[in-house]
Coordinates of C-alpha atoms in Angstrom, one line a residue:
M1 CA -60.0 -30.5 -93.7
K2 CA -59.6 -32.6 -96.8
I3 CA -58.3 -30.9 -99.9
T4 CA -60.9 -31.2 -102.7
D5 CA -61.7 -29.5 -106.0
S6 CA -64.4 -27.3 -104.3
A7 CA -62.1 -26.5 -101.4
L8 CA -59.4 -25.3 -103.7
R9 CA -61.8 -23.2 -105.7
S10 CA -62.9 -21.4 -102.5
F11 CA -59.5 -20.1 -101.6
R12 CA -59.1 -16.3 -101.3
V13 CA -56.2 -14.0 -100.7
A14 CA -56.1 -13.3 -96.9
R15 CA -53.0 -11.1 -96.6
T16 CA -50.7 -9.3 -99.0
Y17 CA -47.2 -8.3 -97.8
R18 CA -45.1 -5.6 -99.4
E19 CA -41.9 -6.2 -97.6
N20 CA -39.6 -6.4 -100.7
S21 CA -38.6 -3.9 -103.4
Q22 CA -37.5 -6.6 -105.8
K23 CA -38.5 -10.1 -106.9
V24 CA -39.1 -12.7 -104.1
N25 CA -37.0 -15.6 -105.4
C26 CA -38.0 -18.3 -102.8
V27 CA -40.5 -19.1 -100.1
D28 CA -40.4 -22.0 -97.7
Y29 CA -42.5 -23.2 -94.8
S30 CA -41.1 -24.6 -91.5
P31 CA -41.7 -28.3 -90.9
N32 CA -44.5 -27.6 -88.5
G33 CA -46.2 -25.2 -90.8
E34 CA -46.3 -22.4 -88.2
N35 CA -43.7 -20.2 -89.8
A36 CA -42.7 -19.1 -93.3
I37 CA -39.6 -17.5 -94.7
S38 CA -38.8 -15.7 -98.0
S39 CA -35.7 -14.6 -99.8
S40 CA -35.6 -11.8 -102.3
D41 CA -33.3 -10.3 -104.9
D42 CA -33.2 -7.1 -102.7
D43 CA -31.0 -9.2 -100.3
C44 CA -33.8 -9.5 -97.6
I45 CA -34.8 -12.5 -95.6
V46 CA -38.3 -12.0 -94.2
L47 CA -39.8 -14.2 -91.4
Y48 CA -43.6 -14.7 -91.2
D49 CA -45.8 -15.9 -88.4
I50 CA -48.6 -18.0 -90.0
H51 CA -50.9 -18.0 -87.0
E52 CA -50.8 -14.2 -86.6
G53 CA -50.6 -13.6 -90.3
R54 CA -47.9 -11.0 -90.1
P55 CA -44.2 -10.5 -90.8
Q56 CA -42.1 -11.1 -87.7
R57 CA -38.8 -9.5 -88.7
T58 CA -36.4 -8.9 -91.6
L59 CA -32.8 -10.0 -91.8
F60 CA -30.3 -8.9 -94.5
S61 CA -27.6 -10.6 -96.6
K62 CA -26.3 -7.5 -98.4
K63 CA -22.8 -8.8 -99.1
Y64 CA -23.7 -12.2 -100.5
G65 CA -27.3 -11.9 -101.6
V66 CA -29.8 -14.7 -100.8
D67 CA -31.6 -17.4 -102.9
L68 CA -33.0 -20.9 -102.5
I69 CA -33.6 -20.4 -98.7
R70 CA -34.6 -23.6 -96.9
Y71 CA -35.6 -24.4 -93.3
T72 CA -33.4 -27.2 -91.8
H73 CA -34.7 -30.5 -90.8
G74 CA -37.2 -30.2 -87.8
D75 CA -36.0 -26.7 -86.9
A76 CA -37.8 -23.4 -87.4
E77 CA -34.8 -21.3 -86.1
T78 CA -32.1 -22.2 -88.6
V79 CA -32.0 -22.0 -92.4
V80 CA -29.5 -22.7 -95.2
Y81 CA -29.4 -20.6 -98.4
S82 CA -27.3 -20.0 -101.5
S83 CA -25.7 -16.8 -102.7
N84 CA -26.7 -14.9 -105.8
K85 CA -24.0 -12.2 -105.6
L86 CA -20.5 -12.6 -104.3
D87 CA -19.6 -16.3 -104.3
D88 CA -21.1 -19.7 -104.5
T89 CA -20.8 -20.8 -100.9
I90 CA -23.9 -22.1 -99.1
R91 CA -24.5 -20.5 -95.7
Y92 CA -26.1 -21.9 -92.5
L93 CA -27.8 -19.2 -90.5
S94 CA -29.3 -19.0 -87.1
L95 CA -32.5 -16.9 -87.3
S96 CA -32.7 -16.2 -83.5
D97 CA -29.4 -14.3 -83.3
N98 CA -28.8 -13.6 -87.0
K99 CA -25.4 -15.2 -87.0
Y100 CA -23.8 -17.7 -89.4
I101 CA -23.3 -21.1 -87.9
R102 CA -21.3 -22.6 -90.7
Y103 CA -20.2 -22.2 -94.3
F104 CA -20.3 -24.9 -97.0
P105 CA -17.7 -24.0 -99.8
G106 CA -17.1 -26.1 -102.8
H107 CA -19.2 -25.1 -105.8
T108 CA -17.5 -23.1 -108.4
A109 CA -20.6 -21.7 -110.1
R110 CA -24.0 -20.6 -109.0
V111 CA -26.1 -23.0 -107.0
I112 CA -29.4 -23.7 -108.8
A113 CA -30.9 -26.4 -106.5
L114 CA -31.0 -27.0 -102.7
S115 CA -32.9 -29.8 -101.0
M116 CA -33.0 -30.7 -97.3
S117 CA -33.4 -34.3 -96.2
P118 CA -36.8 -34.9 -94.6
V119 CA -35.2 -37.3 -92.0
D120 CA -31.9 -35.9 -90.8
D121 CA -29.3 -33.1 -91.2
T122 CA -28.2 -34.0 -94.7
F123 CA -28.8 -31.8 -97.7
I124 CA -27.9 -31.7 -101.4
S125 CA -27.1 -29.0 -103.8
G126 CA -26.9 -28.8 -107.6
S127 CA -24.9 -26.2 -109.4
W128 CA -24.0 -24.8 -112.8
D129 CA -20.6 -26.3 -112.3
E130 CA -22.4 -29.6 -113.3
T131 CA -22.0 -31.3 -109.9
I132 CA -24.3 -32.4 -107.1
R133 CA -22.7 -32.2 -103.6
I134 CA -23.9 -33.9 -100.5
W135 CA -23.6 -32.1 -97.2
D136 CA -24.1 -32.5 -93.4
L137 CA -25.1 -29.5 -91.4
R138 CA -22.6 -30.6 -88.7
S139 CA -19.5 -30.3 -91.0
P140 CA -18.4 -27.7 -93.5
N141 CA -16.8 -30.4 -95.6
C142 CA -18.5 -31.9 -98.6
Q143 CA -19.7 -35.5 -97.7
G144 CA -20.0 -36.6 -101.3
L145 CA -19.8 -35.5 -104.9
T146 CA -21.3 -36.8 -108.1
H147 CA -21.0 -35.6 -111.7
P148 CA -24.4 -36.1 -113.5
L149 CA -22.9 -34.8 -116.8
G150 CA -25.0 -31.7 -117.1
K151 CA -26.6 -28.9 -115.1
P152 CA -28.7 -30.6 -112.4
F153 CA -31.8 -29.8 -110.5
C154 CA -32.0 -32.2 -107.6
S155 CA -34.4 -33.1 -104.8
F156 CA -34.8 -35.7 -102.0
D157 CA -37.6 -38.2 -102.0
P158 CA -39.9 -38.2 -98.9
D159 CA -38.0 -41.0 -97.2
G160 CA -34.6 -39.3 -97.5
L161 CA -33.0 -42.4 -99.1
I162 CA -33.1 -41.5 -102.8
F163 CA -32.5 -38.2 -104.6
A164 CA -33.4 -37.4 -108.2
A165 CA -31.5 -35.2 -110.6
G166 CA -33.0 -33.5 -113.7
V167 CA -30.1 -33.1 -116.1
E168 CA -29.9 -30.8 -119.1
S169 CA -33.7 -30.8 -119.4
Q170 CA -33.6 -34.2 -121.0
A171 CA -33.0 -37.0 -118.3
I172 CA -34.0 -37.9 -114.8
K173 CA -31.3 -39.8 -112.8
L174 CA -32.1 -41.5 -109.5
Y175 CA -29.4 -42.0 -106.9
D176 CA -29.3 -44.1 -103.7
L177 CA -27.9 -41.8 -101.0
R178 CA -26.0 -44.8 -99.5
A179 CA -24.3 -45.7 -102.8
F180 CA -24.3 -42.5 -104.8
D181 CA -20.6 -43.0 -105.7
K182 CA -21.7 -45.9 -107.9
G183 CA -23.7 -43.6 -110.1
P184 CA -27.5 -43.5 -110.8
F185 CA -29.4 -46.8 -110.3
A186 CA -32.0 -45.6 -112.8
T187 CA -32.0 -43.1 -115.7
F188 CA -35.1 -42.0 -117.5
E189 CA -34.6 -40.3 -120.9
M190 CA -37.3 -37.9 -121.8
R191 CA -38.4 -38.2 -125.5
L192 CA -40.0 -34.8 -125.7
N193 CA -39.7 -31.9 -128.1
R194 CA -37.3 -29.4 -126.5
V195 CA -39.4 -26.3 -126.3
C196 CA -38.3 -25.0 -122.9
D197 CA -35.7 -25.6 -120.1
W198 CA -36.3 -27.3 -116.8
T199 CA -36.1 -25.0 -113.8
G200 CA -37.0 -27.3 -110.9
L201 CA -37.8 -30.8 -109.7
K202 CA -39.8 -32.1 -106.7
F203 CA -41.1 -35.4 -105.4
S204 CA -44.8 -35.7 -104.3
S205 CA -45.3 -36.4 -100.6
D206 CA -46.2 -40.1 -101.3
G207 CA -43.0 -40.5 -103.4
K208 CA -44.9 -41.8 -106.4
Q209 CA -44.6 -38.8 -108.7
I210 CA -42.0 -36.3 -109.8
L211 CA -42.9 -32.7 -110.8
I212 CA -40.8 -30.8 -113.3
S213 CA -41.1 -27.0 -113.5
T214 CA -40.0 -25.2 -116.7
N215 CA -39.5 -21.7 -118.0
G216 CA -42.1 -22.3 -120.7
G217 CA -45.8 -22.8 -120.8
M218 CA -46.0 -26.4 -119.5
I219 CA -45.1 -28.5 -116.4
L220 CA -44.6 -32.3 -116.3
V221 CA -45.7 -34.9 -113.8
L222 CA -43.8 -38.2 -114.1
N223 CA -44.1 -41.7 -112.6
A224 CA -41.3 -41.8 -110.1
F225 CA -40.8 -45.6 -110.6
S226 CA -40.9 -45.8 -114.4
G227 CA -40.2 -42.3 -115.5
S228 CA -43.2 -42.3 -117.8
V229 CA -45.0 -39.0 -118.3
L230 CA -48.3 -39.1 -116.5
H231 CA -49.5 -35.5 -117.3
T232 CA -48.4 -32.5 -119.2
F233 CA -50.1 -29.4 -117.8
S234 CA -50.4 -26.2 -119.8
G235 CA -52.8 -23.3 -120.4
Y236 CA -51.2 -20.7 -118.2
N237 CA -49.3 -17.6 -119.3
N238 CA -45.6 -17.6 -119.5
S239 CA -44.6 -15.9 -122.7
R240 CA -41.4 -14.3 -121.4
G241 CA -39.6 -17.5 -120.4
I242 CA -39.8 -16.9 -116.7
S243 CA -38.8 -19.6 -114.2
L244 CA -42.1 -20.3 -112.5
E245 CA -42.1 -22.7 -109.5
A246 CA -44.8 -25.3 -109.3
C247 CA -45.7 -27.4 -106.2
F248 CA -47.8 -30.4 -105.1
T249 CA -50.4 -30.1 -102.4
P250 CA -49.5 -32.0 -99.2
D251 CA -51.8 -35.0 -100.2
S252 CA -50.1 -35.3 -103.7
Q253 CA -53.6 -35.0 -105.3
F254 CA -53.1 -31.6 -107.0
V255 CA -50.4 -29.6 -108.7
M256 CA -50.3 -25.8 -108.6
I257 CA -48.3 -23.1 -110.5
G258 CA -48.4 -19.4 -110.8
S259 CA -48.5 -17.5 -114.0
E260 CA -47.3 -14.4 -115.8
D261 CA -50.7 -12.6 -115.2
G262 CA -50.7 -13.2 -111.4
R263 CA -53.1 -16.1 -111.3
V264 CA -52.7 -19.5 -109.8
H265 CA -53.7 -22.6 -111.8
V266 CA -54.5 -26.0 -110.2
W267 CA -54.8 -29.5 -111.8
S268 CA -55.8 -32.9 -110.4
T269 CA -53.0 -35.4 -110.6
E270 CA -55.6 -38.2 -110.7
S271 CA -57.7 -37.0 -113.6
G272 CA -55.2 -34.5 -115.2
M273 CA -58.0 -31.9 -115.4
K274 CA -57.7 -28.3 -114.4
V275 CA -59.9 -27.8 -111.3
A276 CA -59.3 -24.1 -110.4
V277 CA -57.9 -20.8 -111.5
L278 CA -57.4 -18.4 -108.5
D279 CA -56.8 -14.7 -108.6
G280 CA -53.5 -14.1 -106.7
K281 CA -53.9 -10.3 -106.9
H282 CA -50.2 -10.0 -107.9
P283 CA -49.0 -7.1 -110.0
G284 CA -46.5 -9.3 -111.8
P285 CA -45.6 -12.9 -112.5
I286 CA -45.8 -15.4 -109.6
N287 CA -42.2 -16.6 -109.4
T288 CA -42.6 -19.0 -106.4
L289 CA -45.5 -21.0 -104.9
Q290 CA -45.6 -23.2 -101.8
F291 CA -48.4 -25.0 -100.0
N292 CA -48.3 -25.2 -96.2
P293 CA -47.4 -28.8 -95.1
R294 CA -49.8 -28.6 -92.1
F295 CA -52.5 -26.0 -92.7
M296 CA -54.9 -25.2 -95.5
T297 CA -53.0 -22.1 -96.7
F298 CA -50.4 -21.5 -99.4
A299 CA -48.1 -18.6 -100.3
S300 CA -47.4 -17.1 -103.7
A301 CA -44.9 -14.4 -104.4
C302 CA -43.8 -11.9 -107.0
T303 CA -42.4 -8.7 -105.6
N304 CA -45.3 -9.0 -103.1
M305 CA -46.1 -12.1 -101.0
A306 CA -49.7 -13.2 -100.6
L307 CA -51.1 -15.5 -98.0
V308 CA -54.1 -17.3 -99.4
L309 CA -57.1 -18.0 -97.1
E310 CA -58.2 -21.5 -96.3
S311 CA -61.9 -21.5 -97.3
F312 CA -64.9 -19.4 -98.1
R313 CA -68.5 -20.5 -98.7
E314 CA -71.4 -18.8 -100.4
P315 CA -74.9 -19.0 -98.8
A316 CA -77.5 -21.2 -100.5
H317 CA -80.4 -21.2 -98.1
S318 CA -81.3 -19.7 -94.8
W319 CA -78.5 -19.6 -92.2
D320 CA -79.9 -22.5 -90.1
K321 CA -80.3 -24.8 -93.2
D322 CA -76.8 -23.9 -94.5
Y323 CA -75.1 -24.2 -91.0
D324 CA -74.0 -27.8 -90.9
Q325 CA -73.4 -28.1 -94.6
C326 CA -71.1 -25.1 -94.7
L327 CA -69.4 -25.4 -91.3
L328 CA -68.7 -29.0 -90.5
P329 CA -66.5 -29.7 -93.6
L330 CA -64.2 -27.0 -92.3
L331 CA -63.4 -28.8 -89.1
T332 CA -60.1 -30.8 -88.9
P333 CA -59.5 -33.3 -86.1
Q334 CA -55.9 -32.0 -85.3
D335 CA -55.8 -28.3 -86.4
P336 CA -57.4 -25.4 -84.5
S337 CA -59.1 -22.7 -86.5
Y338 CA -61.4 -19.6 -86.3
I339 CA -64.7 -19.8 -88.1
L340 CA -67.0 -16.8 -88.8
Y341 CA -70.5 -17.8 -89.7
R342 CA -72.9 -15.1 -91.0
L343 CA -76.5 -15.0 -89.8
D344 CA -79.4 -13.6 -91.7
S345 CA -80.2 -11.0 -89.0
Q346 CA -78.7 -7.5 -89.1
N347 CA -77.9 -4.8 -86.6
V348 CA -77.0 -1.1 -87.2
Q349 CA -73.4 -2.2 -88.3
G350 CA -74.6 -4.8 -90.8
Y351 CA -75.0 -8.6 -90.7
E352 CA -74.6 -10.4 -87.4
W353 CA -72.1 -13.2 -87.2
I354 CA -71.3 -16.3 -85.0
F355 CA -67.6 -16.4 -83.9
I356 CA -66.4 -20.0 -83.4
A357 CA -63.1 -21.0 -81.9
W358 CA -62.3 -24.6 -82.9
S359 CA -59.6 -26.2 -80.8
P360 CA -59.7 -30.0 -81.0
D361 CA -58.2 -32.0 -78.1
Q362 CA -55.7 -33.7 -80.4
S363 CA -54.1 -30.5 -81.6
P364 CA -50.6 -29.6 -80.3
V365 CA -50.4 -27.5 -77.1
R366 CA -48.4 -24.8 -78.9
Q367 CA -51.1 -24.3 -81.5
K368 CA -53.8 -24.1 -78.8
M369 CA -51.8 -21.4 -77.0
M370 CA -51.3 -19.4 -80.2
Y371 CA -55.0 -19.5 -81.1
A372 CA -55.9 -18.5 -77.5
A373 CA -53.5 -15.6 -77.6
T374 CA -54.8 -14.2 -80.9
R375 CA -58.5 -14.7 -80.4
A376 CA -59.1 -11.2 -79.0
T377 CA -57.0 -9.6 -81.7
L378 CA -59.1 -11.3 -84.4
K379 CA -62.4 -10.2 -82.8
K380 CA -61.1 -6.6 -82.6
E381 CA -60.0 -6.5 -86.2
F382 CA -63.2 -8.1 -87.5
G383 CA -65.3 -5.8 -85.3
G384 CA -66.9 -6.9 -82.1
G385 CA -70.2 -5.2 -82.9
H386 CA -70.8 -7.7 -85.7
I387 CA -70.5 -10.7 -83.5
K388 CA -73.8 -11.8 -82.0
D389 CA -72.8 -15.1 -80.4
E390 CA -69.5 -16.7 -79.6
M391 CA -68.7 -20.4 -79.2
F392 CA -65.8 -22.6 -78.3
G393 CA -65.6 -26.3 -79.3
T394 CA -63.2 -29.2 -79.0
V395 CA -65.4 -31.8 -80.7
E396 CA -67.9 -31.6 -83.6
E397 CA -70.9 -32.0 -81.3
D398 CA -69.9 -28.7 -79.6
V399 CA -70.2 -26.6 -82.8
C400 CA -72.7 -28.3 -85.0
F401 CA -76.2 -26.8 -85.4
Q402 CA -77.6 -28.8 -82.5
G403 CA -74.6 -27.8 -80.4
Y404 CA -75.3 -24.1 -81.2
L405 CA -78.9 -24.5 -80.1
R406 CA -77.7 -26.1 -76.8
H407 CA -75.2 -23.3 -76.4
M408 CA -78.0 -20.7 -76.8
S409 CA -80.2 -22.6 -74.4
S410 CA -77.5 -22.8 -71.7
C411 CA -76.8 -19.1 -72.1
S412 CA -80.4 -18.2 -71.3
S413 CA -80.7 -20.6 -68.4
P414 CA -79.7 -19.8 -64.7
A415 CA -76.0 -19.7 -64.3
P416 CA -74.5 -23.1 -63.2
L417 CA -71.5 -23.6 -61.0
T418 CA -68.3 -22.2 -62.3
V419 CA -65.4 -24.5 -63.2
A420 CA -63.7 -23.6 -59.9
E421 CA -66.8 -24.3 -57.9
Q422 CA -67.3 -27.6 -59.6
E423 CA -63.7 -28.6 -58.8
L424 CA -64.1 -27.6 -55.2
H425 CA -67.3 -29.6 -55.0
Q426 CA -65.6 -32.6 -56.4
I427 CA -62.8 -32.2 -53.9
K428 CA -65.3 -32.2 -51.0
V429 CA -66.9 -35.4 -52.4
T430 CA -63.5 -37.1 -52.5
E431 CA -62.2 -35.5 -49.3
G432 CA -60.4 -38.0 -47.0
L433 CA -59.7 -40.6 -49.7
A434 CA -56.1 -41.7 -50.2
F435 CA -54.9 -42.5 -53.6
P436 CA -53.2 -46.0 -53.7
L437 CA -49.7 -46.4 -55.0
Q438 CA -49.2 -48.1 -58.4
E439 CA -47.0 -51.2 -58.5
E440 CA -44.1 -49.3 -60.1
A441 CA -44.2 -46.7 -57.4
K442 CA -44.2 -49.4 -54.7
R443 CA -41.1 -51.1 -56.2
A444 CA -39.4 -47.7 -56.4
L445 CA -40.0 -47.1 -52.7
Q446 CA -38.6 -50.5 -51.9
Q447 CA -35.5 -49.8 -53.9
L448 CA -35.2 -46.5 -52.1
K449 CA -35.3 -48.3 -48.8
Q450 CA -32.5 -50.6 -50.0
K451 CA -30.6 -47.5 -51.2
R452 CA -30.4 -48.9 -54.7
I453 CA -31.7 -45.5 -55.9
N454 CA -31.5 -42.1 -54.4
Y455 CA -34.4 -40.2 -56.1
I456 CA -38.1 -40.8 -56.8
Q457 CA -40.6 -38.6 -58.5
L458 CA -44.3 -39.3 -58.2
R459 CA -47.5 -37.9 -59.7
L460 CA -51.2 -38.2 -59.1
D461 CA -53.2 -39.9 -61.8
V462 CA -56.4 -38.1 -61.3
E463 CA -58.4 -40.2 -63.7
Q464 CA -57.3 -43.6 -62.2
E465 CA -57.1 -42.0 -58.7
T466 CA -53.7 -43.5 -58.0
I467 CA -50.2 -42.3 -57.4
G468 CA -47.9 -43.2 -60.2
L469 CA -44.1 -43.2 -60.8
V470 CA -42.6 -40.6 -63.1
H471 CA -39.0 -41.7 -62.9
T472 CA -36.1 -42.7 -60.6
K473 CA -33.1 -41.1 -62.4
P474 CA -29.9 -41.0 -60.4
T475 CA -29.7 -37.4 -59.1
E476 CA -26.8 -35.4 -57.6
T477 CA -27.6 -32.5 -55.3
H478 CA -26.7 -30.0 -57.9
E479 CA -29.0 -31.7 -60.4
L480 CA -32.0 -31.6 -58.1
P481 CA -33.4 -28.2 -59.2
Y482 CA -33.6 -29.4 -62.8
R483 CA -35.8 -32.3 -61.7
I484 CA -38.5 -30.0 -60.5
P485 CA -41.2 -29.5 -63.3
T486 CA -42.2 -25.9 -64.0
D487 CA -45.7 -26.7 -65.3
S488 CA -47.1 -29.6 -63.1
P489 CA -47.1 -30.6 -59.4
R490 CA -45.0 -33.5 -58.2
Y491 CA -43.9 -35.5 -55.1
H492 CA -40.2 -36.1 -54.7
F493 CA -38.1 -38.3 -52.3
F494 CA -34.4 -37.5 -52.3
I495 CA -31.5 -39.0 -50.3
F496 CA -29.4 -36.0 -49.4
K497 CA -25.8 -37.1 -48.8
H498 CA -23.7 -34.5 -47.0
S499 CA -21.1 -34.0 -44.3
H500 CA -22.1 -32.9 -40.8
Q501 CA -19.6 -32.2 -38.1
G502 CA -17.0 -34.2 -39.9
Q503 CA -19.2 -37.2 -40.5
L504 CA -20.8 -38.4 -43.8
Q505 CA -24.6 -38.5 -43.3
E506 CA -27.7 -39.3 -45.3
A507 CA -31.1 -37.7 -44.9
L508 CA -34.3 -38.5 -46.7
V509 CA -36.0 -35.3 -47.9
F510 CA -39.6 -35.2 -49.1
I511 CA -40.3 -32.3 -51.5
Y512 CA -43.8 -31.3 -52.6
S513 CA -43.5 -29.1 -55.6
M514 CA -46.5 -27.0 -56.8
P515 CA -45.7 -24.5 -59.6
G516 CA -47.9 -21.6 -58.5
Y517 CA -51.2 -20.9 -60.1
T518 CA -50.4 -22.5 -63.4
C519 CA -52.1 -25.6 -62.0
S520 CA -55.8 -26.0 -61.6
I521 CA -57.6 -25.7 -58.2
K522 CA -58.4 -29.4 -58.4
E523 CA -54.7 -30.4 -58.8
R524 CA -53.7 -28.1 -55.9
M525 CA -56.3 -29.5 -53.6
L526 CA -55.7 -33.1 -54.5
Y527 CA -52.0 -32.9 -54.1
S528 CA -52.3 -31.1 -50.8
S529 CA -54.9 -33.6 -49.4
C530 CA -53.0 -36.7 -50.6
K531 CA -49.6 -35.6 -49.2
N532 CA -50.0 -36.6 -45.6
R533 CA -51.6 -40.0 -46.4
L534 CA -48.7 -40.7 -48.7
L535 CA -46.1 -39.8 -46.1
D536 CA -47.9 -42.0 -43.5
E537 CA -47.8 -44.9 -45.8
V538 CA -44.1 -44.4 -46.7
E539 CA -43.1 -44.2 -43.1
R540 CA -45.4 -47.0 -41.9
D541 CA -45.1 -49.6 -44.6
Y542 CA -41.6 -49.0 -45.9
Q543 CA -40.0 -47.9 -42.6
L544 CA -38.5 -44.9 -44.4
E545 CA -37.8 -42.0 -41.9
V546 CA -38.4 -38.7 -43.6
T547 CA -35.9 -36.2 -42.1
K548 CA -37.3 -33.1 -43.7
K549 CA -40.6 -32.2 -45.4
M550 CA -40.8 -29.1 -47.5
E551 CA -43.1 -27.4 -50.0
I552 CA -41.8 -25.3 -53.0
D553 CA -43.1 -23.7 -56.1
C554 CA -39.9 -24.0 -58.2
G555 CA -36.6 -25.7 -57.9
D556 CA -34.4 -22.6 -58.1
G557 CA -33.6 -22.5 -54.4
L558 CA -32.8 -26.2 -53.9
T559 CA -29.1 -25.7 -53.4
E560 CA -26.8 -27.8 -51.2
D561 CA -26.6 -25.1 -48.6
F562 CA -30.4 -24.7 -48.4
L563 CA -30.9 -28.4 -47.9
Y564 CA -28.2 -28.5 -45.2
E565 CA -29.8 -25.7 -43.3
E566 CA -33.2 -27.4 -43.6
V567 CA -31.9 -30.7 -42.3
H568 CA -29.6 -29.2 -39.7
P569 CA -31.1 -25.9 -38.5
M570 CA -28.7 -23.7 -36.6
E571 CA -29.2 -24.1 -32.8
H572 CA -28.5 -21.1 -30.5
T573 CA -26.9 -22.7 -27.4
L574 CA -25.9 -19.5 -25.7
K575 CA -29.3 -17.9 -25.0
Q576 CA -29.3 -14.8 -22.8
A577 CA -31.7 -15.3 -19.9
F578 CA -34.4 -12.7 -19.4
A579 CA -33.4 -10.2 -16.6
K580 CA -35.5 -7.5 -15.0
P581 CA -34.0 -4.1 -15.7
R582 CA -32.1 -2.6 -12.8
G583 CA -33.2 0.7 -11.5
P584 CA -31.2 3.9 -11.7
G585 CA -28.1 4.0 -9.5
G586 CA -27.7 6.2 -6.4
K587 CA -30.8 7.7 -4.6
R588 CA -34.1 6.4 -5.8
G589 CA -36.0 9.5 -4.6
N590 CA -39.0 9.6 -2.2
K591 CA -40.6 6.3 -1.5
R592 CA -44.1 5.8 -2.7
L593 CA -45.1 3.7 0.4
I594 CA -44.3 5.3 3.8
K595 CA -44.5 3.3 7.0
G596 CA -46.4 5.6 9.4
A597 CA -47.2 5.6 13.2
G598 CA -50.0 3.6 14.7
E599 CA -53.0 4.9 16.6
N600 CA -51.1 4.5 20.0
G601 CA -48.1 6.4 18.7
E602 CA -46.2 3.2 18.1
D603 CA -44.6 2.3 14.9
S604 CA -47.0 0.3 12.9

């Protein structure tokens, strides 16, 4: 969804968290936008799940305190943060096991700025000791040091090649990370009346603007190339000189800041006009504010933290006339979402609603899984009795008004074949067909025959109806279990080198791996039906003799001993012949058949 004036004005508070007893001093989102983390003056670190909209767990830094917490580059499981109590060392923390990975000592006064590189493991810190230090997460030693001649607030640009320092609330200095020891390559002196102090500095995501936060009633937006002031935004409450953090939206088109009265003010960076004032429902000043880098949400915090809802639309006409106008702008081509659309009809519980689960094909698999897992929870929390109809869509045509009408028509028509029945029907249609080998797969089998490689992994390309090559990585026997995928079926050819009866031997093993019922019926049937035709072709056209054929669901049991026993099954040479049980020893008792005399008195 595109961020517009009207979209920003429609934001509402979706969740309010009261996990802290003192001021929340920093909030940060993970690079993928799926998690958030906050640090507080009560020494707490709180982790939040954005998809589920709830706190995950709380960690503590009672001894050192915690401030300026930042996710590391590309990792939602590690953070760095500064201390606000015992010393001025920066700490590198693993969130998964709550253990410090590394310490970064060096500053001799409180750290007031911390910025992660957007491209690698480098980060920079600014301190009241009037230094900026450059660090690498892999080493506790300072990688570089510069003296900007004042207390610096610093930040990386979006490319990670330049960092800016706001010094003594009067100058912006730009440094090249590759030549920082030569000093700034540009310095912009600010010719402004000194009415407040600078408290933060950020680049916009396009790298064209610099945002300066203050402890007064104004914030500045500068041209990042010339240093000229583009906009001075004011008109929000900050009479007590509080350090209020401002931020850009991810598209660089808007600037947001909290205020002393708990409201959020939004300006356009293009026009310089204020476009929205949102009620953050905070009992105190909003100290920190961050917009999610991937999703249409943002977080604001005082002693409470609020998660602000993406969008809300007021009805203008009847539900069918408003449908496309209200719903379609909410759809984004890469991000899943839930949409609740209110109908005009009512039942005993109130208005009836349509529940729409939007999951576009281009969205990441993890997001799809998260939305699928939370779907039932959302329906339960909202109230299933309010939901009249439910739809699922991957493209706009599925959930538009005409798509809804088609959905209702299909629900009232006779039940069609299930997905499983359709797949079985398709298998019957294609039964007996052999998928041809792609050229790469043919070359790999030829190399296997020549023993230039010892392992081949193949897959079915269902759309092209061919057998394609996955890879031919050199594989030792102990590595074979790790070659077996856990989420998709495969064919494997492996030359098993081993010693048998004192002689070194080689055996070609064919492995058909099918990881249980995580695969569709169609995949299971196709792989099973193509297996024999593939083996026939391999043995006929490539003169490869397959010593052993086996079917597995995972690679855990593919040990050297297992393969040896499969290739050389134990033979029982001393078999005990079947023998009729002997009767009891001694007298056998009276005979059942008695030879009697004939009619003439002779023995018969």
